[in-house]
Coordinates of N, CA and C in Angstrom, one line a residue:
M1 N 109.1 106.2 108.9 CA 109.5 105.3 107.8 C 108.2 104.9 107.1
K2 N 108.4 104.6 105.8 CA 107.3 104.1 105.0 C 107.6 102.6 104.7
I3 N 106.8 101.7 105.2 CA 107.0 100.3 105.1 C 105.9 99.7 104.2
G4 N 106.4 99.0 103.1 CA 105.5 98.2 102.3 C 105.4 96.8 102.7
I5 N 104.2 96.3 102.8 CA 103.9 94.9 103.2 C 103.4 94.2 101.9
F6 N 104.2 93.2 101.4 CA 103.9 92.5 100.2 C 103.6 91.0 100.5
G7 N 102.3 90.7 100.7 CA 102.0 89.3 101.0 C 101.7 88.6 99.7
G8 N 101.8 87.3 99.8 CA 101.4 86.4 98.6 C 101.8 85.0 98.9
S9 N 101.4 84.1 98.0 CA 101.8 82.7 98.0 C 103.2 82.6 97.7
F10 N 103.7 83.4 96.7 CA 105.1 83.3 96.2 C 105.4 81.8 95.9
D11 N 104.6 81.2 95.0 CA 104.7 79.8 94.8 C 105.0 79.5 93.3
P12 N 106.2 79.9 92.8 CA 107.3 80.5 93.4 C 107.3 82.1 93.2
I13 N 108.2 82.7 93.9 CA 108.5 84.1 93.7 C 109.2 84.3 92.3
H14 N 108.9 85.3 91.6 CA 109.4 85.5 90.3 C 109.8 87.0 90.1
I15 N 110.5 87.3 88.9 CA 111.0 88.6 88.7 C 109.9 89.7 88.7
G16 N 108.7 89.3 88.3 CA 107.5 90.2 88.4 C 107.3 90.8 89.8
H17 N 107.3 89.9 90.8 CA 107.2 90.3 92.2 C 108.2 91.3 92.5
L18 N 109.5 91.0 92.1 CA 110.6 91.9 92.5 C 110.4 93.3 91.8
I19 N 110.0 93.3 90.6 CA 109.8 94.5 89.9 C 108.7 95.4 90.5
V20 N 107.6 94.7 91.0 CA 106.5 95.4 91.7 C 107.1 96.0 93.0
A21 N 107.8 95.3 93.7 CA 108.4 95.8 95.0 C 109.3 97.0 94.8
Q22 N 110.2 96.8 93.8 CA 111.2 97.9 93.5 C 110.5 99.1 93.0
T23 N 109.5 99.0 92.2 CA 108.7 100.1 91.6 C 107.9 100.8 92.8
S24 N 107.4 100.0 93.7 CA 106.8 100.6 94.9 C 107.7 101.5 95.7
I25 N 108.9 101.0 95.9 CA 109.9 101.8 96.6 C 110.2 103.1 95.8
E26 N 110.4 103.0 94.5 CA 110.8 104.2 93.7 C 109.6 105.2 93.5
K27 N 108.4 104.7 93.3 CA 107.3 105.6 92.9 C 106.5 106.0 94.2
C28 N 106.5 105.3 95.2 CA 105.7 105.6 96.4 C 106.6 106.0 97.6
G29 N 107.9 106.1 97.4 CA 108.8 106.6 98.4 C 108.9 105.7 99.6
L30 N 108.8 104.4 99.4 CA 108.9 103.4 100.5 C 110.4 103.3 100.9
D31 N 110.6 103.1 102.2 CA 111.9 102.9 102.8 C 112.3 101.4 102.7
K32 N 111.3 100.5 102.7 CA 111.5 99.1 102.6 C 110.3 98.4 102.2
V33 N 110.4 97.2 101.7 CA 109.3 96.3 101.4 C 109.6 95.0 102.1
V34 N 108.6 94.5 102.9 CA 108.7 93.3 103.6 C 107.8 92.3 102.8
F35 N 108.4 91.2 102.4 CA 107.7 90.1 101.7 C 107.2 89.2 102.8
V36 N 105.9 88.8 102.6 CA 105.3 88.0 103.7 C 104.6 86.8 103.0
P37 N 105.3 85.7 102.8 CA 104.7 84.5 102.2 C 103.6 84.0 103.1
A38 N 102.5 83.7 102.5 CA 101.3 83.2 103.2 C 101.4 81.7 103.5
K39 N 100.8 81.3 104.7 CA 100.7 79.9 105.0 C 99.6 79.3 104.1
V40 N 98.4 79.8 104.3 CA 97.2 79.4 103.5 C 96.4 80.7 103.2
S41 N 96.3 81.0 101.9 CA 95.4 82.2 101.6 C 94.0 81.8 101.8
P42 N 93.2 82.8 102.4 CA 91.8 82.5 102.6 C 91.0 82.2 101.3
F43 N 91.6 82.6 100.1 CA 90.9 82.4 98.9 C 91.5 81.2 98.1
K44 N 92.4 80.5 98.8 CA 93.1 79.3 98.1 C 93.1 78.1 99.1
V45 N 92.1 78.0 100.0 CA 92.1 77.0 101.0 C 92.1 75.6 100.4
D46 N 91.5 75.5 99.2 CA 91.3 74.2 98.5 C 92.6 73.8 97.7
R47 N 93.5 74.7 97.6 CA 94.7 74.5 96.7 C 95.9 74.3 97.6
K48 N 96.6 73.2 97.4 CA 97.9 73.0 98.0 C 99.0 73.6 97.3
S49 N 99.9 74.2 98.0 CA 101.0 74.9 97.3 C 101.9 73.9 96.6
F50 N 102.4 74.3 95.4 CA 103.3 73.4 94.6 C 104.6 73.2 95.4
F51 N 105.1 74.3 96.0 CA 106.4 74.2 96.8 C 106.0 74.1 98.3
S52 N 106.8 73.5 99.1 CA 106.6 73.4 100.5 C 106.7 74.8 101.1
D53 N 106.2 75.0 102.3 CA 106.3 76.3 103.0 C 107.8 76.6 103.2
F54 N 108.6 75.6 103.5 CA 110.0 75.9 103.7 C 110.7 76.4 102.4
D55 N 110.4 75.7 101.3 CA 110.9 76.1 100.0 C 110.5 77.4 99.6
R56 N 109.2 77.8 99.8 CA 108.7 79.1 99.4 C 109.4 80.2 100.2
L57 N 109.5 80.0 101.5 CA 110.2 81.0 102.3 C 111.7 81.1 101.9
E58 N 112.3 80.0 101.7 CA 113.7 80.0 101.3 C 113.9 80.7 100.0
M59 N 113.1 80.4 99.0 CA 113.2 81.1 97.7 C 113.0 82.6 97.8
V60 N 112.1 83.0 98.6 CA 111.9 84.5 98.8 C 113.1 85.1 99.4
R61 N 113.7 84.4 100.4 CA 114.9 84.9 101.1 C 116.0 85.0 100.0
L62 N 116.2 84.0 99.2 CA 117.2 84.1 98.2 C 117.0 85.2 97.2
A63 N 115.7 85.4 96.8 CA 115.4 86.4 95.8 C 115.6 87.8 96.3
V64 N 115.5 88.1 97.6 CA 115.6 89.4 98.1 C 116.9 89.8 98.8
E65 N 117.7 88.8 99.0 CA 118.9 89.0 99.9 C 119.9 90.0 99.4
D66 N 119.9 90.3 98.2 CA 120.9 91.3 97.7 C 120.4 92.7 97.6
N67 N 119.2 92.9 98.1 CA 118.6 94.3 98.1 C 118.3 94.7 99.5
P68 N 119.1 95.7 100.0 CA 119.0 96.1 101.4 C 117.6 96.7 101.7
K69 N 116.8 97.1 100.7 CA 115.5 97.6 101.0 C 114.4 96.5 101.0
F70 N 114.8 95.3 100.8 CA 113.8 94.2 100.8 C 114.1 93.3 102.0
E71 N 113.1 92.9 102.7 CA 113.2 92.0 103.8 C 112.1 90.9 103.6
V72 N 112.3 89.8 104.4 CA 111.3 88.7 104.4 C 110.8 88.5 105.9
S73 N 109.6 88.3 106.0 CA 109.0 87.9 107.3 C 108.4 86.5 107.2
D74 N 108.6 85.7 108.2 CA 107.9 84.4 108.3 C 106.7 84.4 109.2
F75 N 106.2 85.6 109.4 CA 105.0 85.8 110.3 C 103.9 84.9 109.9
E76 N 103.5 84.9 108.7 CA 102.3 84.2 108.2 C 102.6 82.7 108.0
I77 N 103.8 82.4 107.4 CA 104.1 81.1 107.0 C 104.4 80.2 108.2
S78 N 104.8 80.8 109.3 CA 105.1 80.1 110.5 C 103.9 80.0 111.5
S79 N 102.8 80.6 111.1 CA 101.6 80.5 111.9 C 100.8 79.3 111.4
N80 N 99.9 78.9 112.2 CA 99.0 77.8 111.9 C 97.7 78.3 111.3
G81 N 97.2 77.6 110.3 CA 95.9 78.0 109.7 C 96.0 79.1 108.6
I82 N 94.8 79.7 108.4 CA 94.6 80.6 107.3 C 95.4 81.9 107.6
S83 N 96.0 82.5 106.6 CA 96.7 83.8 106.7 C 95.8 84.9 106.4
Y84 N 95.2 85.5 107.5 CA 94.3 86.7 107.3 C 95.1 87.9 107.3
T85 N 95.0 88.8 106.3 CA 95.8 90.0 106.2 C 95.5 90.9 107.3
Y86 N 94.3 91.0 107.9 CA 94.1 92.0 109.0 C 95.0 91.6 110.2
I87 N 95.2 90.3 110.4 CA 96.1 89.9 111.5 C 97.5 90.3 111.2
T88 N 98.0 90.1 110.0 CA 99.3 90.5 109.6 C 99.5 92.0 109.7
V89 N 98.6 92.8 109.3 CA 98.7 94.2 109.4 C 98.7 94.7 110.8
E90 N 97.9 94.0 111.7 CA 98.0 94.4 113.1 C 99.4 94.1 113.7
Y91 N 99.9 93.0 113.3 CA 101.3 92.6 113.7 C 102.3 93.6 113.3
F92 N 102.3 94.0 112.0 CA 103.3 94.9 111.5 C 103.1 96.4 112.0
S93 N 101.8 96.7 112.4 CA 101.6 98.0 113.0 C 102.2 98.1 114.4
E94 N 102.4 97.0 115.0 CA 103.1 96.9 116.3 C 104.6 96.9 116.1
V95 N 105.1 96.1 115.2 CA 106.5 96.0 114.9 C 107.1 97.3 114.4
Y96 N 106.3 98.0 113.5 CA 106.8 99.3 113.0 C 105.9 100.4 113.5
S97 N 105.7 100.4 114.8 CA 104.9 101.4 115.4 C 105.4 102.8 115.1
G98 N 104.6 103.7 114.7 CA 105.0 105.1 114.3 C 105.3 105.2 112.8
S99 N 105.4 104.1 112.1 CA 105.7 104.1 110.7 C 104.4 104.1 109.9
D100 N 104.5 104.6 108.6 CA 103.4 104.5 107.7 C 103.4 103.2 107.0
L101 N 102.3 102.5 107.0 CA 102.3 101.1 106.4 C 101.5 101.2 105.1
F102 N 102.0 100.4 104.1 CA 101.4 100.3 102.8 C 101.3 98.9 102.4
L103 N 100.1 98.5 102.0 CA 99.9 97.1 101.6 C 99.9 97.0 100.1
I104 N 100.7 96.2 99.6 CA 100.9 96.1 98.1 C 100.0 94.9 97.6
V105 N 99.1 95.2 96.7 CA 98.2 94.1 96.2 C 98.0 94.3 94.7
G106 N 97.8 93.2 94.1 CA 97.5 93.2 92.6 C 96.1 93.7 92.4
G107 N 95.8 94.1 91.1 CA 94.5 94.6 90.8 C 93.4 93.6 91.0
D108 N 93.7 92.3 90.7 CA 92.7 91.3 90.9 C 92.3 91.1 92.3
S109 N 93.3 91.2 93.2 CA 93.0 91.1 94.7 C 92.2 92.4 95.1
F110 N 92.6 93.5 94.6 CA 91.9 94.8 94.9 C 90.5 94.8 94.6
E111 N 90.1 94.2 93.4 CA 88.7 94.2 93.0 C 87.8 93.3 93.9
T112 N 88.4 92.5 94.7 CA 87.6 91.7 95.7 C 88.0 92.0 97.1
F113 N 88.8 93.1 97.3 CA 89.3 93.5 98.6 C 88.2 93.7 99.6
H114 N 87.0 94.2 99.2 CA 85.9 94.4 100.1 C 85.3 93.0 100.7
K115 N 85.8 91.9 100.1 CA 85.4 90.6 100.6 C 86.4 90.0 101.6
W116 N 87.5 90.7 101.8 CA 88.5 90.2 102.7 C 88.0 90.4 104.1
K117 N 88.4 89.4 105.0 CA 88.0 89.5 106.4 C 88.5 90.8 107.0
N118 N 87.6 91.5 107.6 CA 87.9 92.8 108.3 C 88.6 93.8 107.5
Y119 N 88.2 93.9 106.2 CA 88.9 94.8 105.3 C 88.9 96.3 105.8
K120 N 87.9 96.7 106.5 CA 87.9 98.0 107.0 C 89.0 98.3 108.1
K121 N 89.2 97.2 108.9 CA 90.3 97.3 109.9 C 91.7 97.5 109.2
I122 N 91.8 96.8 108.1 CA 93.1 96.9 107.3 C 93.2 98.3 106.8
L123 N 92.2 98.9 106.2 CA 92.2 100.2 105.6 C 92.4 101.3 106.7
D124 N 92.0 101.0 108.0 CA 92.3 101.9 109.0 C 93.8 102.1 109.3
K125 N 94.6 101.0 109.0 CA 96.0 101.0 109.3 C 96.9 101.2 108.2
V126 N 96.5 101.0 106.9 CA 97.4 101.1 105.8 C 96.8 101.9 104.6
M127 N 97.8 102.3 103.8 CA 97.4 102.7 102.4 C 97.6 101.5 101.5
L128 N 96.8 101.4 100.5 CA 96.9 100.3 99.5 C 97.7 100.8 98.3
I129 N 98.7 100.0 97.9 CA 99.4 100.2 96.7 C 98.9 99.1 95.7
V130 N 98.2 99.5 94.7 CA 97.5 98.6 93.8 C 98.3 98.6 92.5
Y131 N 98.7 97.4 92.0 CA 99.4 97.3 90.7 C 98.4 96.5 89.8
P132 N 97.8 97.3 88.9 CA 96.8 96.6 88.0 C 97.5 95.8 87.0
R133 N 96.9 94.7 86.6 CA 97.5 93.8 85.6 C 96.8 94.0 84.2
G134 N 95.8 94.8 84.3 CA 95.0 95.2 83.1 C 94.1 96.3 83.5
D135 N 92.9 96.3 82.9 CA 91.9 97.4 83.3 C 91.5 97.1 84.7
L136 N 91.4 98.2 85.5 CA 91.1 98.0 86.9 C 89.7 98.5 87.1
V137 N 88.9 97.7 87.8 CA 87.5 98.1 88.2 C 87.6 98.5 89.7
F138 N 87.2 99.7 90.0 CA 87.3 100.2 91.4 C 86.0 99.8 92.0
P139 N 86.0 98.9 93.0 CA 84.8 98.3 93.6 C 83.9 99.4 94.3
R140 N 82.7 99.4 94.0 CA 81.7 100.3 94.6 C 81.9 100.4 96.1
E141 N 82.1 99.2 96.7 CA 82.2 99.1 98.2 C 83.4 99.9 98.7
L142 N 84.4 100.2 97.9 CA 85.6 100.9 98.3 C 85.6 102.4 97.9
E143 N 84.5 102.9 97.3 CA 84.5 104.2 96.9 C 84.9 105.2 98.0
S144 N 84.4 105.0 99.2 CA 84.7 106.0 100.3 C 86.2 105.9 100.7
Y145 N 86.9 104.9 100.2 CA 88.3 104.7 100.6 C 89.3 105.1 99.4
R146 N 88.8 105.9 98.4 CA 89.7 106.2 97.3 C 90.9 106.9 97.7
D147 N 90.9 107.7 98.8 CA 92.1 108.4 99.3 C 93.1 107.5 99.9
K148 N 92.7 106.3 100.1 CA 93.6 105.3 100.7 C 94.3 104.4 99.7
V149 N 94.0 104.7 98.4 CA 94.5 103.8 97.3 C 95.5 104.5 96.4
L150 N 96.7 104.0 96.2 CA 97.6 104.5 95.3 C 97.7 103.5 94.1
L151 N 97.5 104.0 92.9 CA 97.7 103.1 91.7 C 99.1 103.2 91.2
L152 N 99.7 102.0 91.1 CA 101.1 101.9 90.7 C 101.3 101.5 89.3
E153 N 101.9 102.3 88.5 CA 102.2 101.9 87.1 C 103.5 101.1 87.1
V154 N 103.3 99.8 86.7 CA 104.4 98.9 86.7 C 104.6 98.4 85.2
P155 N 105.8 98.2 84.8 CA 106.0 97.7 83.4 C 105.2 96.4 83.3
K156 N 104.6 96.2 82.1 CA 103.8 95.0 81.9 C 104.7 93.8 81.7
I157 N 104.7 92.9 82.6 CA 105.5 91.7 82.5 C 104.5 90.5 82.6
G158 N 104.4 89.7 81.6 CA 103.4 88.6 81.6 C 103.9 87.4 82.2
I159 N 104.3 87.5 83.5 CA 104.8 86.3 84.3 C 103.8 86.1 85.4
S160 N 103.5 84.8 85.7 CA 102.7 84.5 86.9 C 103.3 83.2 87.5
S161 N 103.1 83.1 88.7 CA 103.5 81.8 89.4 C 102.8 80.6 88.8
T162 N 101.5 80.8 88.5 CA 100.8 79.7 87.9 C 101.4 79.3 86.6
E163 N 101.8 80.2 85.7 CA 102.5 79.8 84.5 C 103.8 79.1 84.8
I164 N 104.5 79.5 85.7 CA 105.8 78.9 86.1 C 105.6 77.5 86.5
R165 N 104.6 77.3 87.4 CA 104.2 75.9 87.9 C 103.8 75.0 86.7
N166 N 103.0 75.6 85.8 CA 102.6 74.8 84.6 C 103.8 74.4 83.8
R167 N 104.7 75.3 83.6 CA 105.9 75.0 82.8 C 106.7 73.9 83.5
L168 N 106.8 74.0 84.8 CA 107.6 73.0 85.6 C 107.0 71.6 85.4
E169 N 105.6 71.6 85.5 CA 105.0 70.3 85.3 C 105.2 69.7 83.9
K170 N 105.3 70.6 82.9 CA 105.5 70.1 81.5 C 107.0 69.9 81.2
G171 N 107.9 70.2 82.1 CA 109.3 70.1 81.9 C 109.9 71.2 81.0
E172 N 109.1 72.4 80.9 CA 109.6 73.5 80.1 C 110.5 74.4 80.9
E173 N 111.3 75.1 80.2 CA 112.3 76.0 80.8 C 111.6 77.2 81.5
I174 N 112.2 77.5 82.7 CA 111.7 78.6 83.5 C 112.8 79.6 83.9
R175 N 114.0 79.3 83.5 CA 115.1 80.1 83.9 C 114.9 81.6 83.9
Y176 N 114.3 82.2 82.8 CA 114.3 83.6 82.7 C 113.1 84.2 83.4
F177 N 112.3 83.4 84.1 CA 111.2 83.9 84.8 C 111.5 84.3 86.3
L178 N 112.7 83.7 86.7 CA 113.0 83.7 88.1 C 114.4 84.4 88.3
P179 N 114.6 84.9 89.6 CA 115.9 85.4 89.9 C 116.9 84.2 89.8
C180 N 118.1 84.4 89.5 CA 119.1 83.3 89.3 C 119.2 82.4 90.5
K181 N 119.2 83.0 91.7 CA 119.4 82.2 92.9 C 118.2 81.3 93.2
V182 N 117.0 81.7 92.8 CA 115.8 80.9 92.9 C 115.8 79.8 91.9
Y183 N 116.2 80.1 90.7 CA 116.3 79.0 89.7 C 117.3 78.0 90.1
D184 N 118.5 78.4 90.6 CA 119.5 77.5 91.1 C 119.0 76.6 92.2
Y185 N 118.2 77.2 93.1 CA 117.6 76.5 94.3 C 116.7 75.4 93.7
I186 N 115.9 75.7 92.8 CA 114.9 74.7 92.2 C 115.7 73.6 91.5
L187 N 116.8 73.9 90.9 CA 117.7 72.9 90.3 C 118.3 72.0 91.3
R188 N 118.8 72.6 92.4 CA 119.4 71.8 93.5 C 118.4 70.9 94.2
K189 N 117.2 71.4 94.3 CA 116.2 70.5 95.0 C 115.7 69.4 94.1
G190 N 116.1 69.4 92.8 CA 115.7 68.4 91.9 C 114.3 68.5 91.4
I191 N 113.7 69.7 91.5 CA 112.3 69.9 91.1 C 112.3 70.1 89.6
L192 N 113.4 70.6 89.0 CA 113.5 70.9 87.6 C 114.6 70.0 87.0
K193 N 114.3 69.3 86.0 CA 115.3 68.4 85.4 C 115.8 69.1 84.1
V194 N 117.1 69.3 84.0 CA 117.7 69.9 82.8 C 118.6 68.9 82.1

């Protein structure tokens, strides 16, 4: 089996994330994509999530529940401390022993991938699927790993979780940025006033 691991803050998950996951399945031949919401990103330790861990996990579950090729793992979000990808990859290499693992990352994350803790251990176990959001700079430190990197052409959709949070804080509409079930969840929680 070919398993995609899609980690992120998902604060909140939006349709852009789902498009990346579905495109990874279609263009890279993945059998499934596992969404892994992070507890604390090593690069965002100073930033508190807008949504609670519980809410972020629940929104991801709602967003993916109608796609049989999408799954959610609470491995990182239920752990204590910083969510290091090398630990997550080690975990999934045991869970999916014998499967080919693919780590799905944005172009911005890829450009600093060589700064991730134990990045070489990660690359020993996975192929990277990189979805550029613009022009991609291939880091010099990763040149010897070019054969471990798949570039994914994804439709350009200018949506970010940051933009959604900013719109929420301003009381602006976010309905069309999110899967319907996620939007309804935010309404039910009283986070968005309409």
